[in-house]
Tab-separated table of N, CA, C and O and ligand atoms in Angstrom:
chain	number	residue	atom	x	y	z
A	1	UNK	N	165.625	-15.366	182.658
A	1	UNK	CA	165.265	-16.732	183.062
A	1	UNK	C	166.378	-17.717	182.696
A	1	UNK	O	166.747	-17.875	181.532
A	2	UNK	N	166.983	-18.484	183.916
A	2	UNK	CA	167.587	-19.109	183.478
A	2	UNK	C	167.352	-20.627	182.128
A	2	UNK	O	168.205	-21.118	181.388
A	3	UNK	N	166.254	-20.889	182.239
A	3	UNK	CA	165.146	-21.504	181.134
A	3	UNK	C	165.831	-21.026	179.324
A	3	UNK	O	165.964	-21.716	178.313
A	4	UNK	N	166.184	-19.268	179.658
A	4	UNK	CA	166.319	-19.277	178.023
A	4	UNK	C	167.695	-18.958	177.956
A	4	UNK	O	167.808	-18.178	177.011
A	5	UNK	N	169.144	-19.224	178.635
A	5	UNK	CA	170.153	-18.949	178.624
A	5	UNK	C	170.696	-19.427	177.091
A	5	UNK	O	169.865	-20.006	176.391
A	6	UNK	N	171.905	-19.235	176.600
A	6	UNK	CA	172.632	-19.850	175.658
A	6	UNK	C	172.837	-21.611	176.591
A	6	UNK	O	172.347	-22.616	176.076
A	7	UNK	N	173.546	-21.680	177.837
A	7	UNK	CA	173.706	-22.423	178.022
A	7	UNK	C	173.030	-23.139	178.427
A	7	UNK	O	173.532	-24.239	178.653
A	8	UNK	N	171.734	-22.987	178.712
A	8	UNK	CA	170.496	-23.994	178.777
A	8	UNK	C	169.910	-24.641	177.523
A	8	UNK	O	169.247	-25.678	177.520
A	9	UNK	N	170.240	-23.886	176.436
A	9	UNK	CA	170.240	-24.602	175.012
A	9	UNK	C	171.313	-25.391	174.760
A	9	UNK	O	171.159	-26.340	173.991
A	10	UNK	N	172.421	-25.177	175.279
A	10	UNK	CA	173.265	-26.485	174.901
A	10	UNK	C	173.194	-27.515	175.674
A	10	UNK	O	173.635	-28.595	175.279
A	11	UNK	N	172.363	-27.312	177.500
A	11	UNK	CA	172.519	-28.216	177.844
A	11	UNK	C	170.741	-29.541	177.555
A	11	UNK	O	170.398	-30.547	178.175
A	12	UNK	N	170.099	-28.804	176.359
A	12	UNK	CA	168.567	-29.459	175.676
A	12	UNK	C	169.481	-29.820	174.631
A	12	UNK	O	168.872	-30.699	174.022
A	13	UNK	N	170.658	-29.642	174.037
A	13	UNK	CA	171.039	-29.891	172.425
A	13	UNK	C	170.651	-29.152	171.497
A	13	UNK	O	170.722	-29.619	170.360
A	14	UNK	N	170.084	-27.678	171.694
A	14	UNK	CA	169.447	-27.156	170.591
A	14	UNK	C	170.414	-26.097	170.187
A	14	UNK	O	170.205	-25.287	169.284
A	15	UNK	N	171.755	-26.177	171.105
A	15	UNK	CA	172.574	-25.521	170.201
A	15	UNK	C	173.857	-26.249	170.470
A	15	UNK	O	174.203	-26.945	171.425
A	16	UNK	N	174.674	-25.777	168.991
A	16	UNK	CA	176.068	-26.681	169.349
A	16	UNK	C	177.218	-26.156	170.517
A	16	UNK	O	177.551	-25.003	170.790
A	17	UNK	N	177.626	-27.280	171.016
A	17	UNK	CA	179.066	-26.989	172.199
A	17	UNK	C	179.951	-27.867	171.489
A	17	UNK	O	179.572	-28.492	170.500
A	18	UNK	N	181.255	-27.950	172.008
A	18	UNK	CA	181.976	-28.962	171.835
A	18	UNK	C	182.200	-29.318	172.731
A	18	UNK	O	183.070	-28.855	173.469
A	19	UNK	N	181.448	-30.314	172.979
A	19	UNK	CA	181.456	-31.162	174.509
A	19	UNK	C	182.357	-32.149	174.782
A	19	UNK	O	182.737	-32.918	173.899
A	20	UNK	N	182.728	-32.208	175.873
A	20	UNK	CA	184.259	-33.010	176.215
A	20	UNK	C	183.872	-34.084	177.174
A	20	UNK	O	184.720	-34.872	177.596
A	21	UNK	N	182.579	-34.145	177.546
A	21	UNK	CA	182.215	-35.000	178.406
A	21	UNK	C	180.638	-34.415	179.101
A	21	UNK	O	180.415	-33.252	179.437
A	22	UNK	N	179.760	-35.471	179.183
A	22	UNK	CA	178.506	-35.242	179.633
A	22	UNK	C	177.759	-36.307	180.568
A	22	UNK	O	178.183	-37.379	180.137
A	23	UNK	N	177.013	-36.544	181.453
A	23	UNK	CA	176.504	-37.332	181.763
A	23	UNK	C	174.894	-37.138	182.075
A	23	UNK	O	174.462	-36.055	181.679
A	24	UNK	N	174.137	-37.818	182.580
A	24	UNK	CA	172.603	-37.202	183.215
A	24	UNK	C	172.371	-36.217	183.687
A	24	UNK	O	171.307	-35.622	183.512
A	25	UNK	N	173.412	-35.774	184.470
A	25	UNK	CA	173.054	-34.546	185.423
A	25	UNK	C	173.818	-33.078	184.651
A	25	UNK	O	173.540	-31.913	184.932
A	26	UNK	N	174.870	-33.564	183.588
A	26	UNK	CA	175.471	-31.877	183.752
A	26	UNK	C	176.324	-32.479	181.842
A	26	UNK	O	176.262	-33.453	181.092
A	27	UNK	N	177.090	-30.985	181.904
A	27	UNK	CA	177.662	-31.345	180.320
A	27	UNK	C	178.677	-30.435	180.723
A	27	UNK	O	178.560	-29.561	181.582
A	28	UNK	N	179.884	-30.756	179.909
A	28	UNK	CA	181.026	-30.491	179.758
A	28	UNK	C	181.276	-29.798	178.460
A	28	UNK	O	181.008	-30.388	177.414
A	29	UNK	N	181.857	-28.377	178.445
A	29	UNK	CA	181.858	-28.289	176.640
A	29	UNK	C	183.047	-27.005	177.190
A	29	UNK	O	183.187	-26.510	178.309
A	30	UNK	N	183.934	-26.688	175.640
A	30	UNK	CA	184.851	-25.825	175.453
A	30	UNK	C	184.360	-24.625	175.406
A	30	UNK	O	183.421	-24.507	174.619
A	31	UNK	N	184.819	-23.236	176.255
A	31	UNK	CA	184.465	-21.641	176.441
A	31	UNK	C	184.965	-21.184	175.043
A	31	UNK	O	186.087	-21.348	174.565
A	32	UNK	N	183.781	-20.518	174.441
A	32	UNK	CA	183.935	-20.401	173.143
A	32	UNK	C	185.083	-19.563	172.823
A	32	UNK	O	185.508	-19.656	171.671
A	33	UNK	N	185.764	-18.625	173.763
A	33	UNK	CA	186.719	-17.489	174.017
A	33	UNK	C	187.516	-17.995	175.205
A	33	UNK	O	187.347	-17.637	176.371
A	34	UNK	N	188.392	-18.858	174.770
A	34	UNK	CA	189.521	-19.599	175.772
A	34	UNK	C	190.367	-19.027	176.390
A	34	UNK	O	191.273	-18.478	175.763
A	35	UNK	N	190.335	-18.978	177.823
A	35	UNK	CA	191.452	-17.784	178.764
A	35	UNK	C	192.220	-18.250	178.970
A	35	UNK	O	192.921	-17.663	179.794
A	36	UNK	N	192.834	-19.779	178.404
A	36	UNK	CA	193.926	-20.443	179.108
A	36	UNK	C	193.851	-21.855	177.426
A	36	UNK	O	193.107	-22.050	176.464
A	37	UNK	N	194.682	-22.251	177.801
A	37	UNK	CA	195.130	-23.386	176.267
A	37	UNK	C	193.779	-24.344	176.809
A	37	UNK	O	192.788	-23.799	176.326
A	38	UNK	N	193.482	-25.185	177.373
A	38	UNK	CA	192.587	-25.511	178.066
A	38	UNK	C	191.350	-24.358	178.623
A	38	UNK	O	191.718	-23.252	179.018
A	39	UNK	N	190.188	-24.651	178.613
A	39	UNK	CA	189.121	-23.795	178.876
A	39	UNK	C	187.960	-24.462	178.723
A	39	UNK	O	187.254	-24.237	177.740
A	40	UNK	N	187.624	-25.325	179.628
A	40	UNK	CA	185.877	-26.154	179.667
A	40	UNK	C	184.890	-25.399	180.932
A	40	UNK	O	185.265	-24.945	182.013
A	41	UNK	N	183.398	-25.468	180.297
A	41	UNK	CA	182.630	-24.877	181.110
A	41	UNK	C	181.857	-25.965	181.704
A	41	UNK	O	181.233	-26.715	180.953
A	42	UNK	N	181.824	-26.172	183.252
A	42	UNK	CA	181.001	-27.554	183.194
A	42	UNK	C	179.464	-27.041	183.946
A	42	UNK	O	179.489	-26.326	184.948
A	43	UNK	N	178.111	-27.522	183.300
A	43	UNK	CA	176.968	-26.702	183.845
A	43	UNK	C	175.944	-28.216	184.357
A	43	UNK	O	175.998	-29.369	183.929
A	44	UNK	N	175.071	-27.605	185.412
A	44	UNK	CA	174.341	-28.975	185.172
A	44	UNK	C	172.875	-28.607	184.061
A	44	UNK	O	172.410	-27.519	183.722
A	45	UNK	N	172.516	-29.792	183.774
A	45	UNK	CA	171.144	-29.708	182.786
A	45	UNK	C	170.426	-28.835	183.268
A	45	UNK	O	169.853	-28.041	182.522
A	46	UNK	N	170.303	-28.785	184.495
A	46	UNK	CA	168.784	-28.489	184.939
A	46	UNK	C	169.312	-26.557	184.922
A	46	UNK	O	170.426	-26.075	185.126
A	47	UNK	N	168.078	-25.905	184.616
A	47	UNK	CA	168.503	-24.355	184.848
A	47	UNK	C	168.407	-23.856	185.834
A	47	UNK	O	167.421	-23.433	186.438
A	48	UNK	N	170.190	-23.888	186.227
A	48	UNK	CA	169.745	-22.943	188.011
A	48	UNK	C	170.961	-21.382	187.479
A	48	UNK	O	172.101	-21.325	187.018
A	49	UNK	N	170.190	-20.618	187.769
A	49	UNK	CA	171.063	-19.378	187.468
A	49	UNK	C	172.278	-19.335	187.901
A	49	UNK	O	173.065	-18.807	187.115
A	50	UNK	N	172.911	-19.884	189.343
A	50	UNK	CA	174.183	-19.591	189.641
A	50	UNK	C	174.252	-20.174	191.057
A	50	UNK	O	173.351	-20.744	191.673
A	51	UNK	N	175.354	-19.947	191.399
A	51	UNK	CA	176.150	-20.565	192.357
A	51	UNK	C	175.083	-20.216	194.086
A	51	UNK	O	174.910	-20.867	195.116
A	52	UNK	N	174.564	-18.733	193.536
A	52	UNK	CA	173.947	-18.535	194.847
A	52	UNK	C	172.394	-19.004	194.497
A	52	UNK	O	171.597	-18.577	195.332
A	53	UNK	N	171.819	-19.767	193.469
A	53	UNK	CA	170.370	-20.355	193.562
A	53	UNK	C	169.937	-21.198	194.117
A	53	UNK	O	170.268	-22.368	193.923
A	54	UNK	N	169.059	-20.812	194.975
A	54	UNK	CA	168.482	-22.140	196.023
A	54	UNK	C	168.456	-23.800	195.563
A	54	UNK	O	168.658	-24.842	196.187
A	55	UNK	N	168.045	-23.439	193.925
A	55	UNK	CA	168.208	-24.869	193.224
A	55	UNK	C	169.341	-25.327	192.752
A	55	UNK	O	169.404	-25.959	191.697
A	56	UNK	N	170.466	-25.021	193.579
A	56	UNK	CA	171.994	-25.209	193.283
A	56	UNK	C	172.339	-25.891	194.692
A	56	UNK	O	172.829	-25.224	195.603
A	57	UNK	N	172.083	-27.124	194.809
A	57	UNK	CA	171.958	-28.119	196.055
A	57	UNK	C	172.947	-28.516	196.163
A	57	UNK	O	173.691	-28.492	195.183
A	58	UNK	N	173.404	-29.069	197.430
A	58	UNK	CA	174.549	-29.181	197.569
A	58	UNK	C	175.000	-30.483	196.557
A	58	UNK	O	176.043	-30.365	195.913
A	59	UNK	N	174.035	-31.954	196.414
A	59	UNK	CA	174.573	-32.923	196.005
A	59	UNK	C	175.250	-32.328	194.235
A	59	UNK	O	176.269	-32.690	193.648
A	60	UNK	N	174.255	-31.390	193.846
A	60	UNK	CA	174.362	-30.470	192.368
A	60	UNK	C	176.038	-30.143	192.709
A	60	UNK	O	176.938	-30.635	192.029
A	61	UNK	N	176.202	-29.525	193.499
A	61	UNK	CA	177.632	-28.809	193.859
A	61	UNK	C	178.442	-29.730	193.629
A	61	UNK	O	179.116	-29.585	192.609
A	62	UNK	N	178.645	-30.825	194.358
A	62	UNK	CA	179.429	-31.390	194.625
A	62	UNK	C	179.867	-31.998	193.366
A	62	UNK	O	181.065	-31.872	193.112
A	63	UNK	N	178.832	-32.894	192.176
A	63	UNK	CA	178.998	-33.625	191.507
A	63	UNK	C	179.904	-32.471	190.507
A	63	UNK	O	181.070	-32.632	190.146
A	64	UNK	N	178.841	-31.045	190.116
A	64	UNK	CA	179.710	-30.321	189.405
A	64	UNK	C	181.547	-30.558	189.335
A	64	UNK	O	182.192	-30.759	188.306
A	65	UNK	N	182.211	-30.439	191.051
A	65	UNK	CA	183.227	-29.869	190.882
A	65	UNK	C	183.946	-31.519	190.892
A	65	UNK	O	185.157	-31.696	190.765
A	66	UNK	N	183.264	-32.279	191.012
A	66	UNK	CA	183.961	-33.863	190.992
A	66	UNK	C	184.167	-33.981	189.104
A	66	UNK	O	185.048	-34.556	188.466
A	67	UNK	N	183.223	-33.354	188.721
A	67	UNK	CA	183.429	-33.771	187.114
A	67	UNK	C	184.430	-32.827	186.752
A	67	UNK	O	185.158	-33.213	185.837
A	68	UNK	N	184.721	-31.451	187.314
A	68	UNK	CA	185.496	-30.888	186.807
A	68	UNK	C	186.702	-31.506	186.743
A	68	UNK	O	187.350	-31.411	185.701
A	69	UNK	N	187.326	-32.419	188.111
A	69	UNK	CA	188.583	-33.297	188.090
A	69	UNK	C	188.655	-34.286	187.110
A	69	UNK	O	189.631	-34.779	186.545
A	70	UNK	N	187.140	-34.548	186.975
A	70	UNK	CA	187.289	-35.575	185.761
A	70	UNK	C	187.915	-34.840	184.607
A	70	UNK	O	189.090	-35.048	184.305
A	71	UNK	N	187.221	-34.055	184.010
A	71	UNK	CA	187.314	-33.217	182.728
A	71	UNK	C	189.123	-32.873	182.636
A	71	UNK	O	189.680	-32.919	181.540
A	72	UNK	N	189.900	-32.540	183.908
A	72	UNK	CA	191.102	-32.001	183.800
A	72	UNK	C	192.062	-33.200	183.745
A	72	UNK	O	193.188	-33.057	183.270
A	73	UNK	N	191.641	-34.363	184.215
A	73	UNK	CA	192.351	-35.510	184.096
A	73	UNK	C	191.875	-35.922	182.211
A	73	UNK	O	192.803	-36.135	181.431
A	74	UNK	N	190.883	-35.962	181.868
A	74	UNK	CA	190.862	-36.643	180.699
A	74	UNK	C	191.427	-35.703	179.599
A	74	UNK	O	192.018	-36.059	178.579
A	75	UNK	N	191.113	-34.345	180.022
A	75	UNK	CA	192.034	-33.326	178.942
A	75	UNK	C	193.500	-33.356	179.003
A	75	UNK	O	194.165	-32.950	178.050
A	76	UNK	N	194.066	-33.836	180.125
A	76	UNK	CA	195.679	-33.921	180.173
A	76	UNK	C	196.499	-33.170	181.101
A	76	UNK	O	197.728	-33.203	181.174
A	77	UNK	N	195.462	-32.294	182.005
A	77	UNK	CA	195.721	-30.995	182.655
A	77	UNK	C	196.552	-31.555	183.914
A	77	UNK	O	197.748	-31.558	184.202
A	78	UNK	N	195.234	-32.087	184.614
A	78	UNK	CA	195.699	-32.694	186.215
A	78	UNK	C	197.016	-32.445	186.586
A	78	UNK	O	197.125	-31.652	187.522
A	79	UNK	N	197.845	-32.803	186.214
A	79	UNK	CA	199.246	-33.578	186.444
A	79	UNK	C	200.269	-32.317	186.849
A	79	UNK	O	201.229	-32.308	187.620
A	80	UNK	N	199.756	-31.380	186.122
A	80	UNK	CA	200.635	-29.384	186.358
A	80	UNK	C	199.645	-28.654	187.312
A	80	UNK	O	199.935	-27.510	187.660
A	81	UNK	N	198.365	-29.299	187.812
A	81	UNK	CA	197.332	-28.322	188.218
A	81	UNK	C	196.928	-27.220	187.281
A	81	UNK	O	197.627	-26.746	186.385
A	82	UNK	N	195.338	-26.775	187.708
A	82	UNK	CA	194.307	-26.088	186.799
A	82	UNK	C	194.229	-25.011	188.224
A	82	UNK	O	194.885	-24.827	189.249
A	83	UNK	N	193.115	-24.510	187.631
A	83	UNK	CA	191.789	-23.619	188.265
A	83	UNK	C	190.733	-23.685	188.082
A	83	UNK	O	190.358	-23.602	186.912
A	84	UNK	N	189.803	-23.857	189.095
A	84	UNK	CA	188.300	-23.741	189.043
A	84	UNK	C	187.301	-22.960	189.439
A	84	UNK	O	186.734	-23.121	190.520
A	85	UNK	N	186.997	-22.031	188.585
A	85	UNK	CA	186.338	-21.090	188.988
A	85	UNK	C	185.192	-20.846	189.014
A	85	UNK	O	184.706	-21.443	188.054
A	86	UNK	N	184.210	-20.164	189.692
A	86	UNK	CA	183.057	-19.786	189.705
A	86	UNK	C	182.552	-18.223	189.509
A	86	UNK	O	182.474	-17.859	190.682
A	87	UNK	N	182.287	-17.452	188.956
A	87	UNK	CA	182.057	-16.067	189.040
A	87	UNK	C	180.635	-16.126	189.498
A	87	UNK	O	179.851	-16.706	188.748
A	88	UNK	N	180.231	-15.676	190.481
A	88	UNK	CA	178.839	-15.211	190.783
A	88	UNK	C	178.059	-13.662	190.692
A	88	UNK	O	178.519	-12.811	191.453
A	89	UNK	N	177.193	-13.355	190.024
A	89	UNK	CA	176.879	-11.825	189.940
A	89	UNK	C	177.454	-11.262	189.538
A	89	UNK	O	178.483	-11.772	189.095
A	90	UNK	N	177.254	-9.771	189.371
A	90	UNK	CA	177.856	-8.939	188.329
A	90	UNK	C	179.251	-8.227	189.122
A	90	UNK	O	180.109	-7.667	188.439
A	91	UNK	N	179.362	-8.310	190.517
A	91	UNK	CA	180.903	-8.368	190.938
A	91	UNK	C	181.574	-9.172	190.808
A	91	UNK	O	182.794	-9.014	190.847
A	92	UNK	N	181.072	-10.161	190.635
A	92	UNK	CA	182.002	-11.464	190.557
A	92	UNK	C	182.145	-11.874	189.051
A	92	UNK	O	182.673	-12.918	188.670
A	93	UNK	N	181.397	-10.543	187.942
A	93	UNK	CA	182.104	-11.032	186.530
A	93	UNK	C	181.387	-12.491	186.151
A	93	UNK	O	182.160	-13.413	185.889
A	94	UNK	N	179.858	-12.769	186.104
A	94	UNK	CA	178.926	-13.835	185.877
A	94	UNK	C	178.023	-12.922	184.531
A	94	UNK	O	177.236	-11.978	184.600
A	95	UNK	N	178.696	-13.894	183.070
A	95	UNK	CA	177.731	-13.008	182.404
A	95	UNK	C	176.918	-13.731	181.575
A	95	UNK	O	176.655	-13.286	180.458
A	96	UNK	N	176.278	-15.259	182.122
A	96	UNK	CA	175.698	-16.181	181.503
A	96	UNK	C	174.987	-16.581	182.813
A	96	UNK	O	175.697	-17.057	183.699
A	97	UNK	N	173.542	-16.427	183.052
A	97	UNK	CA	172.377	-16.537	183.926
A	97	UNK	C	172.292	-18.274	184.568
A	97	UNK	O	171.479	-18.780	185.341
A	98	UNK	N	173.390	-18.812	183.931
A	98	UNK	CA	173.307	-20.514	184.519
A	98	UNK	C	174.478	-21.209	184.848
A	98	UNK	O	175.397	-21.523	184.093
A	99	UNK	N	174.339	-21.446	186.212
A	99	UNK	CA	175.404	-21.962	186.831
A	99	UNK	C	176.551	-22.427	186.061
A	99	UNK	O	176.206	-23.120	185.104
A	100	UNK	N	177.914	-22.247	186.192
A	100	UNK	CA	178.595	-22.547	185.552
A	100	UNK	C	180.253	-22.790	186.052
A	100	UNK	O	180.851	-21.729	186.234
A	101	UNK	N	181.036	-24.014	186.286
A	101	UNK	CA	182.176	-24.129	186.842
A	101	UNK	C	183.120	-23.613	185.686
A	101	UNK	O	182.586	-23.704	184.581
A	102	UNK	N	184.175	-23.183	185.684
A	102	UNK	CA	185.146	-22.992	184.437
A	102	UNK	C	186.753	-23.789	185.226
A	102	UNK	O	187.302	-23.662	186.320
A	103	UNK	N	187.034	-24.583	184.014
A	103	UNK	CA	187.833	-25.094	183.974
A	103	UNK	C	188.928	-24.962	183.251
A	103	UNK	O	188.940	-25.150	182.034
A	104	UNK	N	190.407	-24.474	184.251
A	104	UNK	CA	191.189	-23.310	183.000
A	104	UNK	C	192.777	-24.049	183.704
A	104	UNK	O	193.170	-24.030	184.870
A	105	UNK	N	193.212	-24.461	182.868
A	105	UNK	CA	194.525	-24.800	182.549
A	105	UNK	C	195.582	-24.985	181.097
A	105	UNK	O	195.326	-24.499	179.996
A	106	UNK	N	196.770	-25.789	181.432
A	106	UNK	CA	197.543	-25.961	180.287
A	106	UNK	C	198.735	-23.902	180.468
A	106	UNK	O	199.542	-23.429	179.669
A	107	UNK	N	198.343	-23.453	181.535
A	107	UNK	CA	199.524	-22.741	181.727
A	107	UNK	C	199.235	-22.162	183.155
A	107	UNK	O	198.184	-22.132	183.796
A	108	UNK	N	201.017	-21.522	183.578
A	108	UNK	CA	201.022	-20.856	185.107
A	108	UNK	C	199.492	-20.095	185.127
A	108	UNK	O	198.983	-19.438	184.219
A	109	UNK	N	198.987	-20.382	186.353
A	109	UNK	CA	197.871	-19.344	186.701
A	109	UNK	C	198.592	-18.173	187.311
A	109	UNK	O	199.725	-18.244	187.788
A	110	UNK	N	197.696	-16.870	187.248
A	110	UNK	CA	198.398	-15.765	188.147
A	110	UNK	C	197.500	-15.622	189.354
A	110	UNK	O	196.314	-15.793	189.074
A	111	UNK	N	197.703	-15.404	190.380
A	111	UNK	CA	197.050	-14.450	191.563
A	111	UNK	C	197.621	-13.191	192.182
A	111	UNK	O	198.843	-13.055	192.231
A	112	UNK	N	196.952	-12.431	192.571
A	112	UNK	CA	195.485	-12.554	192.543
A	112	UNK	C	194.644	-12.577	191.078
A	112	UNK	O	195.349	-12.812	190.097
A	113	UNK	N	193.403	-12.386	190.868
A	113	UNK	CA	192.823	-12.484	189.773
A	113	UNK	C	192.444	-11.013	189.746
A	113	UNK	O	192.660	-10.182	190.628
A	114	UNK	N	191.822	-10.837	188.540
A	114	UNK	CA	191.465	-9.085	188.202
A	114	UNK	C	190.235	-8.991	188.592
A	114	UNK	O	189.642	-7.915	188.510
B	1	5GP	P1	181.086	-15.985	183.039
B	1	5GP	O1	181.633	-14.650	182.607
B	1	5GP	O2	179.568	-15.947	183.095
B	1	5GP	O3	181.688	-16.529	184.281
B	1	5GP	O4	181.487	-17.011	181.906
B	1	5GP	C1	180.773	-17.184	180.742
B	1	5GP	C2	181.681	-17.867	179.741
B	1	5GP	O5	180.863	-18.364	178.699
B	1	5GP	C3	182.725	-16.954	179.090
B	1	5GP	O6	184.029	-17.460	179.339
B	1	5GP	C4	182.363	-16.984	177.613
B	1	5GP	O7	183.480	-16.987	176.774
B	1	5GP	C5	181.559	-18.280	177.483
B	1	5GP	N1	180.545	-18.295	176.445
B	1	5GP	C6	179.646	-17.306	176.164
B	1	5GP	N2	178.835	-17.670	175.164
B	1	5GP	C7	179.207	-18.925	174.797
B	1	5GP	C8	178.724	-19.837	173.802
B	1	5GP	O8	177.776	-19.578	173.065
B	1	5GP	N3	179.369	-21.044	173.723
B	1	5GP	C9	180.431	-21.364	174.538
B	1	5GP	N4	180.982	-22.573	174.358
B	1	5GP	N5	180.892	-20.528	175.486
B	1	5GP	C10	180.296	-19.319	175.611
Protein backbone atom coordinates (compact mmCIF):
# COMPACT_ATOMS: atom_id res chain seq x y z
CA UNK A 1 0.00 0.00 0.00
CA UNK A 2 1.20 2.96 -1.00
CA UNK A 3 -0.43 4.49 2.49
CA UNK A 4 2.54 2.63 4.43
CA UNK A 5 5.63 3.45 2.21
CA UNK A 6 8.87 4.98 3.93
CA UNK A 7 8.07 7.80 1.75
CA UNK A 8 4.59 8.38 2.68
CA UNK A 9 5.92 8.81 6.24
CA UNK A 10 8.08 11.49 5.33
CA UNK A 11 5.68 12.99 3.29
CA UNK A 12 2.96 12.97 7.10
CA UNK A 13 6.44 14.04 9.01
CA UNK A 14 6.59 10.92 10.91
CA UNK A 15 9.86 10.26 9.67
CA UNK A 16 12.94 12.38 9.12
CA UNK A 17 14.14 13.61 5.34
CA UNK A 18 16.30 16.34 4.72
CA UNK A 19 14.09 18.35 2.89
CA UNK A 20 15.25 20.97 0.46
CA UNK A 21 12.01 22.32 -0.33
CA UNK A 22 8.22 21.50 0.20
CA UNK A 23 5.02 22.95 -0.53
CA UNK A 24 1.06 21.72 -0.18
CA UNK A 25 1.11 19.36 -2.74
CA UNK A 26 4.61 17.48 -2.69
CA UNK A 27 8.17 17.54 -0.64
CA UNK A 28 11.52 17.69 -1.70
CA UNK A 29 14.19 15.77 0.39
CA UNK A 30 17.91 14.26 -0.20
CA UNK A 31 18.19 10.17 -1.55
CA UNK A 32 19.54 8.76 1.43
CA UNK A 33 22.26 6.81 -0.98
CA UNK A 34 23.33 9.68 -3.42
CA UNK A 35 24.09 8.58 -7.19
CA UNK A 36 25.38 11.85 -8.15
CA UNK A 37 26.95 14.96 -5.68
CA UNK A 38 23.43 16.28 -5.88
CA UNK A 39 20.53 13.64 -5.38
CA UNK A 40 16.80 14.97 -4.35
CA UNK A 41 13.69 12.83 -4.44
CA UNK A 42 10.68 14.95 -5.20
CA UNK A 43 7.15 12.97 -4.19
CA UNK A 44 3.73 14.41 -3.91
CA UNK A 45 1.89 14.12 -0.30
CA UNK A 46 -0.80 12.31 -1.40
CA UNK A 47 0.04 8.27 -1.82
CA UNK A 48 0.03 7.36 -5.39
CA UNK A 49 2.30 4.32 -6.00
CA UNK A 50 3.94 5.49 -9.24
CA UNK A 51 4.15 7.05 -12.36
CA UNK A 52 1.65 4.52 -13.94
CA UNK A 53 -1.29 5.19 -10.99
CA UNK A 54 -4.47 6.39 -12.11
CA UNK A 55 -4.13 8.86 -9.09
CA UNK A 56 -1.00 10.30 -10.71
CA UNK A 57 -3.02 13.13 -12.72
CA UNK A 58 -1.75 14.93 -15.02
CA UNK A 59 -1.96 18.48 -13.07
CA UNK A 60 0.12 16.00 -10.11
CA UNK A 61 2.66 15.40 -13.08
CA UNK A 62 3.20 18.41 -14.14
CA UNK A 63 3.68 20.35 -10.84
CA UNK A 64 6.07 17.36 -9.77
CA UNK A 65 8.53 17.99 -12.66
CA UNK A 66 8.10 22.02 -12.47
CA UNK A 67 9.42 21.69 -8.79
CA UNK A 68 12.05 19.54 -9.84
CA UNK A 69 13.51 22.77 -11.94
CA UNK A 70 12.88 24.52 -8.96
CA UNK A 71 14.87 22.21 -6.62
CA UNK A 72 17.93 22.18 -9.38
CA UNK A 73 17.98 25.90 -9.65
CA UNK A 74 17.96 26.48 -5.81
CA UNK A 75 20.59 23.61 -5.25
CA UNK A 76 23.00 25.27 -7.81
CA UNK A 77 22.65 22.54 -10.48
CA UNK A 78 20.60 24.24 -13.39
CA UNK A 79 23.31 26.13 -14.98
CA UNK A 80 25.59 22.52 -16.13
CA UNK A 81 22.19 20.58 -16.54
CA UNK A 82 20.80 17.53 -14.32
CA UNK A 83 18.61 14.46 -14.92
CA UNK A 84 15.24 13.57 -14.11
CA UNK A 85 14.25 10.46 -13.62
CA UNK A 86 11.45 8.27 -13.06
CA UNK A 87 11.83 4.41 -12.60
CA UNK A 88 8.51 2.69 -12.91
CA UNK A 89 8.06 -1.14 -11.83
CA UNK A 90 10.35 -3.65 -11.25
CA UNK A 91 11.92 -3.25 -14.96
CA UNK A 92 12.26 0.03 -14.62
CA UNK A 93 14.27 -0.44 -11.14
CA UNK A 94 11.14 1.29 -8.78
CA UNK A 95 11.90 0.08 -5.30
CA UNK A 96 9.77 2.49 -3.15
CA UNK A 97 5.74 1.91 -3.84
CA UNK A 98 5.27 6.00 -4.16
CA UNK A 99 5.65 8.05 -6.90
CA UNK A 100 8.82 9.52 -7.03
CA UNK A 101 10.90 12.10 -9.47
CA UNK A 102 14.81 11.83 -8.77
CA UNK A 103 16.79 14.62 -9.18
CA UNK A 104 20.55 13.88 -10.02
CA UNK A 105 23.24 16.27 -10.81
CA UNK A 106 26.55 18.21 -9.91
CA UNK A 107 28.40 15.74 -12.52
CA UNK A 108 28.63 14.45 -16.46
CA UNK A 109 25.60 12.12 -16.77
CA UNK A 110 26.29 8.88 -18.82
CA UNK A 111 23.93 7.31 -21.49
CA UNK A 112 22.62 5.06 -21.98
CA UNK A 113 21.61 4.15 -18.39
CA UNK A 114 22.02 0.47 -16.92
P1 LIG B 1 13.74 3.92 -6.85
O1 LIG B 1 14.73 2.79 -6.89
O2 LIG B 1 12.42 3.44 -6.25
O3 LIG B 1 13.55 4.64 -8.13
O4 LIG B 1 14.33 4.99 -5.85
C1 LIG B 1 14.20 4.92 -4.48
C2 LIG B 1 15.26 5.82 -3.87
O5 LIG B 1 14.91 6.03 -2.52
C3 LIG B 1 16.68 5.24 -3.88
O6 LIG B 1 17.55 6.11 -4.58
C4 LIG B 1 17.03 5.13 -2.40
O7 LIG B 1 18.36 5.44 -2.13
C5 LIG B 1 16.07 6.13 -1.75
N1 LIG B 1 15.67 5.82 -0.39
C6 LIG B 1 15.28 4.61 0.10
N2 LIG B 1 14.95 4.70 1.39
C7 LIG B 1 15.11 6.00 1.75
C8 LIG B 1 14.92 6.71 2.98
O8 LIG B 1 14.51 6.17 4.00
N3 LIG B 1 15.21 8.05 2.96
C9 LIG B 1 15.66 8.68 1.83
N4 LIG B 1 15.91 10.00 1.93
N5 LIG B 1 15.84 8.04 0.66
C10 LIG B 1 15.58 6.71 0.62
Amino acid sequence: MAEDTIFAKIARGEMHADIVYEDDDCVAFRDIDPKAPTHVLVIPREPVSGLDDPKATPDMLGHLAHVCTKVAEKLGIAGDGYRVVVNVGRNGGQSVSHLHFHVLGGRPMTWPPG
